[in-house]
XYZ file of C-alpha atoms in Angstrom:
699
model
C -0.050 -0.052 0.198
C 1.782 3.712 -1.141
C 1.507 5.931 2.430
C 0.352 9.435 0.554
C 2.949 12.073 1.023
C 1.667 14.463 3.569
C 1.525 11.203 5.845
C 4.966 10.573 5.280
C 5.999 13.839 5.919
C 4.304 13.672 8.914
C 5.639 10.911 10.060
C 8.754 11.593 9.332
C 8.761 14.675 11.294
C 7.386 12.995 14.655
C 10.441 10.172 14.039
C 13.380 13.489 14.060
C 11.752 14.804 16.881
C 11.385 11.870 18.939
C 15.076 11.087 17.350
C 16.045 15.129 18.223
C 17.682 16.878 20.475
C 15.809 16.232 24.315
C 14.981 19.586 27.036
C 17.735 19.510 29.063
C 16.102 17.952 32.401
C 16.827 21.049 35.115
C 17.562 21.316 38.737
C 17.810 23.195 41.307
C 18.462 24.376 44.607
C 18.052 22.158 47.861
C 18.830 22.979 51.148
C 18.588 20.464 54.253
C 18.435 21.952 57.499
C 20.263 20.794 59.611
C 23.049 19.425 57.094
C 23.663 15.643 56.235
C 26.599 14.425 56.983
C 27.843 13.383 53.939
C 25.492 14.756 50.516
C 26.441 13.132 47.560
C 25.654 14.767 44.037
C 25.611 12.801 41.029
C 23.601 13.872 38.326
C 19.700 14.646 37.578
C 16.746 11.873 38.396
C 13.876 11.506 36.609
C 11.987 11.921 39.137
C 9.412 15.395 40.468
C 7.810 15.977 43.424
C 4.272 15.078 41.934
C 6.121 11.946 40.356
C 6.333 11.249 44.095
C 2.872 8.792 44.711
C 3.577 4.783 45.421
C 6.060 3.289 49.023
C 6.589 -0.167 49.359
C 8.338 -1.432 52.785
C 11.239 -3.040 52.268
C 10.621 -5.576 55.469
C 6.983 -4.403 56.689
C 8.469 -1.713 58.967
C 5.338 1.071 59.107
C 5.737 3.503 57.205
C 6.995 7.005 59.843
C 4.379 9.885 60.043
C 4.434 11.572 56.899
C 5.046 16.011 56.878
C 3.178 17.924 53.813
C 4.889 17.326 50.963
C 4.314 13.448 51.045
C 1.242 12.985 53.033
C -0.497 11.211 50.295
C 1.539 8.804 49.295
C 0.634 4.828 48.730
C 1.696 2.037 49.798
C 2.652 -0.192 46.404
C 1.389 -3.794 45.518
C 5.149 -4.685 44.741
C 8.598 -2.512 44.996
C 9.030 -2.004 41.226
C 6.010 0.386 41.001
C 6.546 2.151 43.670
C 8.712 5.364 43.713
C 10.135 5.198 47.528
C 11.744 1.937 49.345
C 12.144 1.475 52.640
C 13.457 -0.242 55.632
C 15.271 -0.181 58.806
C 18.749 -2.451 58.855
C 19.683 -2.262 62.888
C 23.099 -3.231 61.895
C 23.598 0.486 59.249
C 26.916 1.486 59.684
C 25.510 4.739 61.923
C 24.938 5.876 65.055
C 21.333 6.160 66.689
C 18.754 8.148 64.667
C 21.281 7.739 61.772
C 20.405 7.015 58.341
C 20.608 6.850 54.259
C 18.875 7.895 51.493
C 19.510 7.036 47.872
C 18.249 9.048 44.829
C 18.486 7.266 41.838
C 16.777 7.740 38.422
C 13.123 7.178 39.567
C 13.429 5.440 42.776
C 14.205 6.608 45.910
C 15.590 4.447 48.858
C 15.766 5.032 52.464
C 16.905 3.163 55.635
C 16.648 4.428 58.868
C 19.316 2.613 61.373
C 15.788 2.474 63.854
C 12.962 3.889 63.668
C 13.667 7.422 64.205
C 16.477 7.741 61.715
C 13.704 6.318 59.744
C 11.538 8.864 60.289
C 14.369 11.162 60.045
C 15.464 10.089 56.391
C 11.675 10.837 55.409
C 12.155 14.279 56.967
C 15.078 15.193 54.824
C 13.470 13.332 51.674
C 10.166 16.037 52.600
C 11.966 18.637 52.538
C 13.985 17.861 49.302
C 10.395 16.809 47.691
C 9.360 19.950 48.543
C 12.096 21.563 46.934
C 12.149 20.381 43.997
C 8.022 21.530 43.563
C 8.352 24.947 44.224
C 10.785 25.179 41.844
C 9.872 22.953 39.185
C 13.002 20.723 38.901
C 14.107 17.758 38.426
C 15.201 15.311 42.350
C 19.055 15.253 42.005
C 21.021 12.199 41.630
C 21.817 11.773 45.351
C 23.121 9.376 47.958
C 22.830 11.136 51.778
C 24.590 9.626 55.214
C 23.763 11.461 58.005
C 23.572 10.931 61.472
C 22.893 13.469 64.767
C 26.534 14.621 66.664
C 24.464 14.564 69.535
C 22.319 12.572 70.580
C 19.744 14.436 73.021
C 18.553 17.975 71.335
C 16.027 19.901 73.161
C 14.725 22.625 72.622
C 12.949 24.664 76.380
C 9.160 25.819 75.933
C 8.818 28.158 79.172
C 4.746 28.424 79.759
C 4.969 29.180 82.898
C 3.470 33.315 82.241
C 1.199 32.885 79.376
C -0.416 29.210 77.092
C -0.564 29.754 73.103
C -3.293 28.152 71.466
C -3.682 24.974 72.048
C -3.136 23.764 68.023
C 0.016 25.432 67.970
C 1.918 23.196 70.434
C 0.907 20.433 67.363
C 2.146 22.867 64.731
C 5.007 23.112 67.105
C 6.003 19.539 67.325
C 5.654 19.008 64.044
C 7.999 22.139 63.153
C 10.365 20.755 65.339
C 10.291 17.121 64.241
C 11.514 18.470 60.565
C 14.589 19.893 61.425
C 15.067 16.619 63.674
C 14.814 18.453 67.327
C 14.104 15.172 69.068
C 13.554 16.324 72.832
C 11.328 19.207 74.953
C 11.545 20.438 78.364
C 8.243 21.857 79.262
C 8.092 24.203 81.807
C 5.333 23.571 83.179
C 4.721 25.935 86.584
C 1.167 26.138 87.593
C -0.260 25.278 83.291
C -1.622 21.619 84.699
C -4.639 21.206 86.393
C -3.352 19.625 88.753
C -5.544 17.188 90.837
C -3.980 16.775 94.381
C -3.382 20.842 95.083
C -5.362 22.132 92.421
C -5.435 26.134 94.009
C -2.337 25.967 92.708
C -2.400 25.254 89.097
C -4.183 28.272 86.578
C -7.159 28.623 85.743
C -6.882 27.871 82.059
C -3.954 25.126 82.730
C -3.699 21.872 80.553
C -5.590 19.056 81.801
C -3.241 15.859 82.350
C -5.008 14.403 79.512
C -4.071 17.378 77.053
C -0.283 17.206 78.279
C -0.640 13.429 78.073
C -2.010 13.852 73.536
C 0.671 16.187 72.911
C 3.493 14.320 73.897
C 1.497 10.905 72.019
C 1.738 13.041 69.271
C 5.631 14.027 69.694
C 6.165 10.624 70.676
C 5.056 9.456 67.173
C 7.742 12.663 65.375
C 10.174 10.445 67.514
C 10.155 13.929 69.797
C 10.288 12.970 74.080
C 8.650 15.568 76.592
C 9.957 16.008 80.056
C 8.543 18.223 82.376
C 10.772 21.065 84.160
C 8.590 21.524 87.893
C 10.572 24.280 89.654
C 11.853 23.251 93.138
C 13.567 25.337 95.964
C 13.930 28.367 94.638
C 11.738 29.795 91.550
C 8.343 28.781 93.381
C 6.358 31.831 93.624
C 3.670 30.112 91.432
C 3.089 27.646 95.019
C 3.815 30.084 97.944
C 2.215 32.915 96.985
C -1.407 30.965 98.001
C -1.993 32.160 101.616
C -2.944 28.360 101.534
C 1.334 28.019 101.152
C 2.719 30.620 102.523
C 3.914 28.313 105.567
C 6.389 26.631 103.793
C 7.922 29.300 102.999
C 11.514 29.671 103.900
C 11.475 33.395 104.095
C 8.167 34.389 105.497
C 7.520 37.581 103.538
C 8.794 35.741 100.453
C 7.019 33.339 98.140
C 9.958 33.274 96.295
C 11.670 29.600 98.487
C 10.771 26.771 100.328
C 11.706 26.272 103.374
C 14.070 22.792 102.327
C 13.831 21.804 106.319
C 9.940 20.893 106.150
C 9.122 18.091 105.594
C 5.610 19.109 103.946
C 7.759 20.829 101.778
C 9.164 17.543 100.070
C 5.673 16.428 99.957
C 4.096 18.686 97.755
C 6.987 19.483 95.943
C 6.989 15.375 95.140
C 2.828 15.534 94.421
C 3.260 18.244 91.631
C 6.517 16.362 90.029
C 4.353 13.269 90.216
C 1.187 14.851 88.238
C 4.281 16.495 86.005
C 5.719 13.280 84.804
C 1.709 11.779 84.859
C 1.809 14.251 82.147
C 4.601 13.761 80.279
C 4.309 9.639 80.703
C 7.412 9.791 77.879
C 9.531 11.447 78.310
C 13.166 10.305 80.591
C 13.776 13.004 82.840
C 12.944 15.005 85.834
C 14.121 18.932 85.239
C 13.292 19.881 89.367
C 15.176 23.156 88.559
C 17.338 24.821 91.829
C 18.973 27.666 90.410
C 18.948 31.221 91.768
C 18.403 30.512 95.476
C 19.597 31.496 99.133
C 17.803 29.686 101.830
C 18.255 30.610 105.310
C 18.971 27.777 107.570
C 15.937 28.950 109.720
C 18.748 28.802 112.396
C 19.274 25.367 112.146
C 23.069 25.803 112.072
C 23.876 24.618 107.752
C 25.257 26.093 105.483
C 23.389 27.156 102.266
C 24.420 25.146 100.486
C 24.392 22.124 102.676
C 20.512 22.887 102.697
C 20.373 22.406 99.315
C 22.432 19.834 98.520
C 19.787 18.139 101.067
C 17.558 19.264 99.171
C 18.694 17.986 96.505
C 19.902 14.506 97.609
C 15.356 14.425 98.308
C 14.370 15.051 95.282
C 16.552 13.276 92.988
C 15.823 9.556 95.033
C 12.374 10.511 94.476
C 12.976 10.939 90.293
C 15.089 7.969 90.753
C 12.184 6.053 92.266
C 9.770 7.435 89.650
C 11.818 6.385 86.754
C 12.603 9.883 85.970
C 16.958 10.785 85.630
C 16.597 13.892 87.675
C 18.224 17.530 86.062
C 19.730 20.117 87.427
C 20.184 23.670 86.876
C 24.406 23.827 88.692
C 25.291 27.091 89.557
C 24.008 27.104 92.880
C 26.957 24.922 94.037
C 29.517 27.111 91.752
C 28.336 30.245 93.450
C 28.541 29.329 97.192
C 31.922 27.916 96.482
C 33.759 31.246 95.189
C 34.227 29.740 91.701
C 31.347 30.885 89.215
C 31.989 34.217 87.854
C 34.539 32.791 85.507
C 32.334 31.354 83.634
C 30.720 35.133 82.328
C 34.807 36.825 82.553
C 35.699 37.108 78.999
C 38.890 38.979 79.956
C 40.328 36.952 82.865
C 43.078 34.764 81.853
C 43.616 30.439 82.032
C 46.006 31.395 85.395
C 43.805 33.853 87.213
C 41.027 31.168 86.360
C 43.047 28.274 88.131
C 43.659 29.976 90.783
C 40.379 31.081 91.835
C 39.620 27.426 91.244
C 42.157 26.338 93.611
C 41.630 28.051 95.949
C 38.114 27.385 96.269
C 37.744 24.117 95.144
C 37.397 22.724 99.012
C 33.689 23.885 99.538
C 32.408 22.052 96.900
C 35.437 18.529 97.958
C 33.995 19.562 101.746
C 30.695 18.444 100.387
C 31.065 15.922 97.583
C 30.104 13.311 98.751
C 25.971 14.549 99.201
C 26.284 15.600 95.147
C 23.364 12.993 93.958
C 25.052 10.753 91.697
C 21.930 10.127 89.530
C 21.542 13.525 88.733
C 22.636 15.692 85.470
C 24.344 18.812 86.367
C 22.835 21.434 83.798
C 25.065 24.470 82.976
C 23.724 27.349 81.795
C 25.660 30.109 79.942
C 23.862 31.796 77.796
C 26.574 34.405 76.610
C 29.885 33.363 77.037
C 30.009 29.497 76.623
C 33.240 29.724 74.855
C 35.129 30.888 78.432
C 37.607 28.428 80.015
C 36.215 29.184 83.726
C 33.007 27.821 81.732
C 35.074 24.700 80.423
C 36.502 24.842 83.578
C 33.924 24.583 85.675
C 32.089 21.372 83.342
C 34.672 19.635 83.948
C 34.857 19.550 87.690
C 31.171 17.713 87.655
C 33.180 15.241 85.076
C 36.205 14.509 86.812
C 34.143 13.329 89.944
C 32.049 11.040 88.295
C 28.626 13.055 87.505
C 26.638 13.645 84.622
C 26.903 16.856 82.227
C 24.223 19.415 79.961
C 24.855 22.788 78.725
C 22.034 24.897 78.011
C 22.798 28.070 75.430
C 19.701 29.545 75.228
C 17.064 31.526 71.651
C 16.522 34.072 74.392
C 17.288 35.029 77.204
C 15.082 39.116 78.464
C 15.124 40.325 75.176
C 12.520 42.462 75.250
C 10.417 42.208 72.184
C 12.171 40.422 70.146
C 15.183 37.862 70.872
C 19.105 39.844 70.269
C 22.233 38.972 68.982
C 21.436 38.000 65.647
C 19.333 35.022 67.129
C 21.742 34.955 69.732
C 23.355 32.497 66.865
C 26.603 32.702 67.725
C 26.603 31.369 71.192
C 23.681 28.545 70.465
C 27.327 27.636 67.813
C 29.558 28.052 70.482
C 27.735 25.609 72.990
C 26.734 23.351 70.097
C 29.941 22.663 68.897
C 31.785 22.193 72.553
C 29.505 20.241 73.806
C 30.031 16.942 71.070
C 34.012 18.118 70.604
C 33.991 16.788 74.715
C 31.516 14.152 74.246
C 28.534 15.605 75.822
C 24.812 13.527 75.022
C 23.129 16.812 74.841
C 21.875 20.117 74.673
C 19.049 22.512 75.429
C 18.393 25.605 73.549
C 15.964 27.678 76.694
C 13.606 30.247 75.704
C 13.015 32.087 78.184
C 9.336 33.825 78.702
C 10.741 36.549 81.449
C 9.888 39.318 78.952
C 8.158 37.508 76.457
C 8.252 37.778 72.170
C 6.347 36.107 70.543
C 7.215 32.728 70.247
C 7.261 32.954 65.907
C 10.340 35.371 66.626
C 12.479 32.286 68.354
C 12.556 30.806 65.115
C 15.535 31.284 63.517
C 17.549 30.277 66.786
C 15.441 27.119 67.347
C 17.281 26.270 62.954
C 20.649 27.544 64.279
C 20.662 25.344 67.098
C 18.946 22.363 65.202
C 22.293 22.347 62.784
C 24.658 23.151 65.294
C 23.362 20.153 67.394
C 22.584 17.553 64.624
C 25.036 18.552 61.596
C 28.046 19.678 63.819
C 30.343 23.110 61.607
C 29.152 23.015 58.998
C 27.230 26.060 57.544
C 28.463 29.572 58.699
C 25.964 32.071 60.211
C 25.364 34.075 57.406
C 24.799 29.960 55.620
C 22.607 29.467 58.397
C 20.867 33.115 58.380
C 20.186 31.853 54.251
C 19.005 28.680 55.068
C 16.626 30.329 57.472
C 14.412 31.926 55.174
C 14.743 28.878 52.077
C 13.227 26.713 54.533
C 10.456 29.140 56.279
C 9.896 31.630 53.754
C 10.134 30.072 50.650
C 13.710 28.963 47.957
C 12.881 32.319 46.128
C 13.505 33.978 49.281
C 16.924 31.853 50.524
C 18.703 36.089 49.057
C 20.899 38.403 51.142
C 17.799 41.011 49.715
C 15.087 39.865 51.460
C 17.184 40.555 55.362
C 15.658 41.740 57.459
C 15.861 40.145 61.053
C 19.150 41.685 62.145
C 18.324 45.273 61.340
C 15.012 45.341 63.103
C 17.331 44.219 66.642
C 19.187 47.687 67.179
C 16.200 49.172 66.700
C 13.498 46.876 69.385
C 16.497 47.396 71.740
C 16.649 51.208 71.737
C 12.182 51.049 71.688
C 12.670 49.820 75.181
C 13.544 52.427 76.956
C 13.142 55.924 73.833
C 10.137 57.130 76.143
C 11.157 56.659 79.472
C 13.706 57.931 81.478
C 16.855 55.278 82.248
C 16.538 51.002 81.420
C 13.578 51.140 83.034
C 10.884 49.593 80.921
C 10.424 46.736 83.543
C 10.290 48.553 87.133
C 6.867 50.978 85.307
C 4.619 48.956 87.562
C 6.312 48.378 90.845
C 6.591 52.199 90.826
C 3.355 53.633 92.040
C 5.013 57.045 90.387
C 6.213 55.436 87.364
C 4.691 58.599 85.148
C 5.931 60.970 86.268
C 9.833 59.887 87.991
C 10.080 57.066 84.730
C 8.007 58.694 81.853
C 10.361 60.901 80.052
C 9.612 64.954 80.686
C 7.265 66.880 78.428
C 8.227 69.855 76.472
C 7.189 73.581 78.797
C 5.453 75.941 75.943
C 7.223 78.998 77.707
C 10.582 77.417 77.184
C 10.639 76.552 72.910
C 13.337 74.040 71.567
C 14.451 73.534 75.464
C 13.295 70.138 75.690
C 15.457 69.096 72.169
C 18.433 70.102 73.291
C 17.657 67.944 76.111
C 16.981 64.471 74.153
C 18.258 65.784 70.835
C 20.766 62.514 70.816
C 17.812 60.369 70.719
C 15.203 62.226 68.500
C 18.853 61.963 66.026
C 18.967 58.617 67.170
C 14.999 58.172 66.194
C 14.993 59.482 63.320
C 17.787 57.342 61.979
C 15.891 54.218 63.851
C 13.025 55.817 61.248
C 14.722 55.468 58.606
C 15.929 51.934 59.416
C 11.969 50.481 60.329
C 10.591 51.892 57.109
C 13.279 49.817 54.627
C 11.992 46.866 56.626
C 8.272 48.004 56.098
C 8.852 47.682 52.926
C 11.467 43.940 52.568
C 8.682 42.568 54.231
C 5.881 43.816 52.614
C 7.747 42.588 49.773
C 8.730 39.065 51.559
C 4.787 38.201 52.380
C 4.051 39.476 48.948
C 6.736 36.241 47.504
C 6.788 34.021 50.269
C 4.882 30.455 50.427
C 4.849 29.538 54.006
C 5.783 31.245 57.077
C 2.991 34.225 56.838
C 2.449 34.657 60.597
C 6.109 34.944 61.205
C 6.520 37.501 58.474
C 2.746 39.133 60.310
C 4.542 39.150 63.511
C 7.832 40.682 62.846
C 5.834 43.687 61.363
C 4.003 44.490 64.356
C 6.724 45.219 65.932
C 8.192 46.818 63.321
C 4.729 48.559 63.515
C 5.585 48.929 66.744
C 9.222 50.703 66.934
C 7.129 52.939 64.299
C 4.743 54.599 66.355
C 7.221 55.547 69.243
C 9.799 57.055 67.561
C 7.234 58.662 65.652
C 5.894 60.222 68.596
C 9.085 61.252 69.903
C 9.430 63.285 66.862
C 6.269 64.926 66.587
C 6.956 65.688 70.564
C 10.339 67.532 69.526
C 7.762 69.498 66.334
C 6.090 70.321 68.909
C 8.450 72.092 71.500
C 10.897 73.700 68.115
C 7.450 75.181 66.883
C 7.989 79.378 66.503
C 4.656 80.833 66.061
C 1.071 79.875 67.701
C -0.788 78.405 64.037
C 2.760 75.902 63.536
C 1.974 74.722 67.553
C -1.055 74.496 67.140
C -0.720 72.218 64.176
C 1.253 70.274 65.599
C -0.605 70.431 68.754
C -3.454 68.572 66.194
C -1.094 65.571 65.523
C 0.532 65.020 69.419
C -3.906 65.082 69.814
C -3.845 61.984 67.288
C -1.870 60.077 69.109
C -4.087 58.395 71.271
C -5.688 57.018 68.090
C -3.838 55.815 66.174
C -1.431 53.776 69.032
C -5.389 52.202 69.606
C -5.239 50.733 66.370
C -2.391 49.753 66.307
C -2.553 48.121 69.767
C -5.180 46.807 68.228
C -3.647 45.093 65.420
C -0.802 43.690 67.274
C -3.549 42.390 69.778
C -4.897 40.024 66.678
C -1.492 39.213 65.092
C -0.541 37.652 68.174
C -3.782 36.495 69.253
C -4.120 34.455 65.918
C -1.540 31.394 68.111
C -1.171 33.066 71.927
C -2.927 33.552 74.710
C -2.555 37.070 76.213
C -4.384 37.570 78.938
C -4.488 35.691 82.057
C -7.342 34.295 83.812
C -9.204 36.823 85.623
C -9.012 35.039 89.184
C -4.763 35.078 88.933
C -3.157 36.012 91.201
C 0.092 37.433 90.454
C 3.061 36.049 92.450
C 6.269 39.064 93.932
C 7.847 39.792 90.685
C 11.651 39.042 92.247
C 13.332 38.676 88.547
C 10.324 42.227 87.296
C 9.314 39.625 84.650
C 7.518 42.121 82.334
C 5.076 38.776 81.082
C 4.467 38.280 84.854
C 2.793 42.409 85.626
C -0.986 42.245 84.669
C -3.749 40.500 83.717
C -4.298 42.165 80.474
C -1.757 42.545 77.947
C -0.881 45.768 79.047
C 2.557 45.075 79.959
C 3.785 44.732 76.310
C 2.585 48.580 76.465
C 2.589 50.292 79.359
C 5.587 52.780 79.000
C 3.595 53.583 75.349
C 0.806 53.456 77.690
C 2.263 55.923 80.136
C 3.934 57.915 78.097
C 0.029 59.204 76.282
C -1.188 59.709 79.773
C 1.813 62.257 80.791
C 1.215 63.645 77.611
C -2.131 63.607 77.747
C -1.968 65.997 81.595
C 0.900 67.662 80.147
C 0.463 69.902 77.018
C -2.721 68.381 75.025
C -4.950 69.667 78.328
C -2.773 72.250 79.516
C -2.610 73.994 76.074
C -6.754 73.419 75.106
C -7.467 75.289 79.545
C -4.302 77.779 77.766
C -6.784 78.145 74.485
C -9.921 78.774 76.354
C -9.220 81.088 78.564
C -6.737 83.565 75.457
């Protein structure tokens, strides 16, 4: 049969296209956090994200909990049909939680050393698949061998001053798991509905059943939740109540228990036991024990002796309940006068050794009373690199005690973490812990001044990186990967950075409208408005106020220029971000608050510098609008924060004596966040707006 010419021509075109050059496959920018120990890319696979549909269990191992990138997977009937082949091999040549991952041309194999290792293999694959989907590229041909350098990688969840909305904790657990964080130490205080001592529980406390649900959810994602229940000191959440005041060491102070009273231990052990019941999958019981001096109540016993007596009893309780006790180690070191070198970056090694030589006997004298079943946790949030810090940790190790470090992503910073999310110190403590052969590290996130939890995320990611992977990425690389993973691959560039730039305006904002470093002390001073809020201009002395505050006015101009740039950048990022929108909204609100206070200061300066009555009336009108502007700003900030955070305490909540001036402990409402601004606006109203109005009436 003769083929028509036109058909033959079409067939030839089809054949030439089939045999001709193919469109080149593209791969993209893949950034796994934490960085794998070994990650070798050999080419480009034939797999795109939307082609990964079927899995096959090599040894009938159960499929780990999957995240968004892979949750639609189905099981294949036979191995050859699956894109993912997975299993557990206990003989795998990696430490616990380790895994191998290989992406072939059209198939992916994942092998975990254990269930945790398999889970983390999938977490790594999810990041790779997410990157491929986001960039519409093929997955790389690659092989990964990965395992953690620290086995215990825990973040601190401090809920003593407020709770997040419960669903946020579940979302947080998912996020922590995705970055291979494997533990949470929850500082629970009064946020458990205690059955033995219901009076101590806050009205908004989570039930033990809800804590148990969180614990189970976390365990499925290889995260163990252990409680931190403060003991001896930091015990205001108990001792503020009339029913427990008789247990105070100092009857006028709600800070510390009396360690000589047997009832102290009955109450503490009841609370510890309920905290253990609320977190059934935890391995540890953190018993606190820091920052406390007891009086001895005429017993003749020293504060160190009394603390060790308390420590021995609570450590035995923990052991009897199958928990390993963790104890903040600062007080024995303070009592022995070897504490200060840990925070002194100027002191020489020889000087540190001399201090220890002179004072070590004060510890040795009580050496037999230090419990051996306890982990002594050395917290240092700013100078973990000092010789004094390592000297203290070595003393415990050399004497046969278990040691673990604690770094910080949030200490006493107001509104947001500072020092580039404290990344340098997180890295330093992580690397020294790895080098010293320690088992783990805790990232503390203190709720004392209570920034929004979303603002801790960059520090958390840095912690996840350095505790798992060690020294693979620089600080700048961490920041880049943070933007990649938390916002979008397209936003990883330095031109989308803004967090570091916001730190200086926030630090300046803290006391901008105040005299001295007084924001944390306003609510405890009945004369704060007159004494601690900055002066107001005198209408009869135009320009004098501006001279007095000239430096502050210039700083405000500089900060506003920075804040305006940040505002533009956040808006641009929000328009391009594929995730992390709430995080960006929180940063945006922080920047808005900074802008308001600086604008208020500059409007006050313009009013002071007005040279005629007409101009002064114009500037007065601008000042009069500040109150309404602030109310609108506050409403916007609370709406954003309130998406995930409970902003107020229960109406019947009893505030304690606030020994450490924690902002978040100073009001039942969210007023504590804005108290400086509220007092400033009141003073402005009373000293300028109302006075000038009266003057105008008289005129």
